[in-house]
Amino acid sequence: RTYAMNDYLPSTVLDYRAGLPLEIEPIWGRPQVLARRAGLSMPHLARLHSELLAAAATPPAPAARP
């Protein structure tokens, strides 16, 4: 059974807003490596991975921080 959850933000968002290093490769990159090895394509994850790398290169605006 799945229980209802309150609203939450992914840890990547919390880290980004706090100006902390993002765990992009372990969370978003590694699954793609494993998928490629299995002969699978993950285009949506690949796009998200690229967008996260770009976001990580740009610090958040002060208003985005809690």
Tab-separated table of C-alpha atoms in Angstrom:
chain	number	residue	atom	x	y	z
A	1	ARG	CA	0.000	0.000	0.000
A	2	THR	CA	1.195	3.504	-0.777
A	3	TYR	CA	0.481	6.158	1.815
A	4	ALA	CA	-0.315	9.746	0.960
A	5	MET	CA	2.579	12.165	1.339
A	6	ASN	CA	2.724	15.856	2.045
A	7	ASP	CA	4.186	18.191	-0.560
A	8	TYR	CA	7.958	17.955	-0.809
A	9	LEU	CA	10.863	19.011	-3.015
A	10	PRO	CA	13.474	16.633	-4.431
A	11	SER	CA	16.865	16.784	-2.725
A	12	THR	CA	18.414	18.128	-5.942
A	13	VAL	CA	16.134	21.188	-5.767
A	14	LEU	CA	16.877	21.725	-2.087
A	15	ASP	CA	20.627	21.509	-2.711
A	16	TYR	CA	20.424	23.885	-5.696
A	17	ARG	CA	18.446	26.466	-3.736
A	18	ALA	CA	20.905	26.221	-0.855
A	19	GLY	CA	23.858	26.706	-3.196
A	20	LEU	CA	25.212	23.230	-2.377
A	21	PRO	CA	26.897	20.873	-4.848
A	22	LEU	CA	24.400	18.775	-6.773
A	23	GLU	CA	24.581	14.981	-6.929
A	24	ILE	CA	23.873	14.960	-10.647
A	25	GLU	CA	25.971	12.022	-11.804
A	26	PRO	CA	25.002	9.479	-9.140
A	27	ILE	CA	21.290	10.255	-9.339
A	28	TRP	CA	20.731	11.334	-12.950
A	29	GLY	CA	23.776	10.178	-14.922
A	30	ARG	CA	24.418	6.676	-13.636
A	31	PRO	CA	20.982	5.286	-14.601
A	32	GLN	CA	21.694	6.319	-18.193
A	33	VAL	CA	25.014	4.452	-18.183
A	34	LEU	CA	23.304	1.319	-16.925
A	35	ALA	CA	20.474	1.685	-19.438
A	36	ARG	CA	22.905	2.063	-22.348
A	37	ARG	CA	24.730	-1.080	-21.232
A	38	ALA	CA	21.392	-2.894	-21.328
A	39	GLY	CA	20.669	-1.517	-24.808
A	40	LEU	CA	17.986	0.872	-23.606
A	41	SER	CA	17.394	4.509	-24.416
A	42	MET	CA	16.224	7.056	-21.852
A	43	PRO	CA	15.733	10.268	-23.842
A	44	HIS	CA	13.699	12.101	-21.217
A	45	LEU	CA	16.253	11.379	-18.513
A	46	ALA	CA	19.052	12.370	-20.884
A	47	ARG	CA	17.394	15.743	-21.463
A	48	LEU	CA	16.830	16.281	-17.739
A	49	HIS	CA	20.456	15.336	-17.049
A	50	SER	CA	21.637	17.950	-19.572
A	51	GLU	CA	19.374	20.597	-18.087
A	52	LEU	CA	20.621	19.855	-14.572
A	53	LEU	CA	24.241	20.141	-15.683
A	54	ALA	CA	23.444	23.542	-17.206
A	55	ALA	CA	21.594	24.658	-14.065
A	56	ALA	CA	24.475	23.527	-11.848
A	57	ALA	CA	26.805	25.771	-13.842
A	58	THR	CA	24.628	28.781	-12.997
A	59	PRO	CA	24.082	29.692	-9.329
A	60	PRO	CA	20.467	30.222	-8.290
A	61	ALA	CA	19.086	33.724	-8.096
A	62	PRO	CA	18.876	34.998	-4.485
A	63	ALA	CA	15.053	34.964	-4.687
A	64	ALA	CA	15.135	31.217	-5.430
A	65	ARG	CA	16.863	30.466	-2.138
A	66	PRO	CA	14.641	29.788	0.882
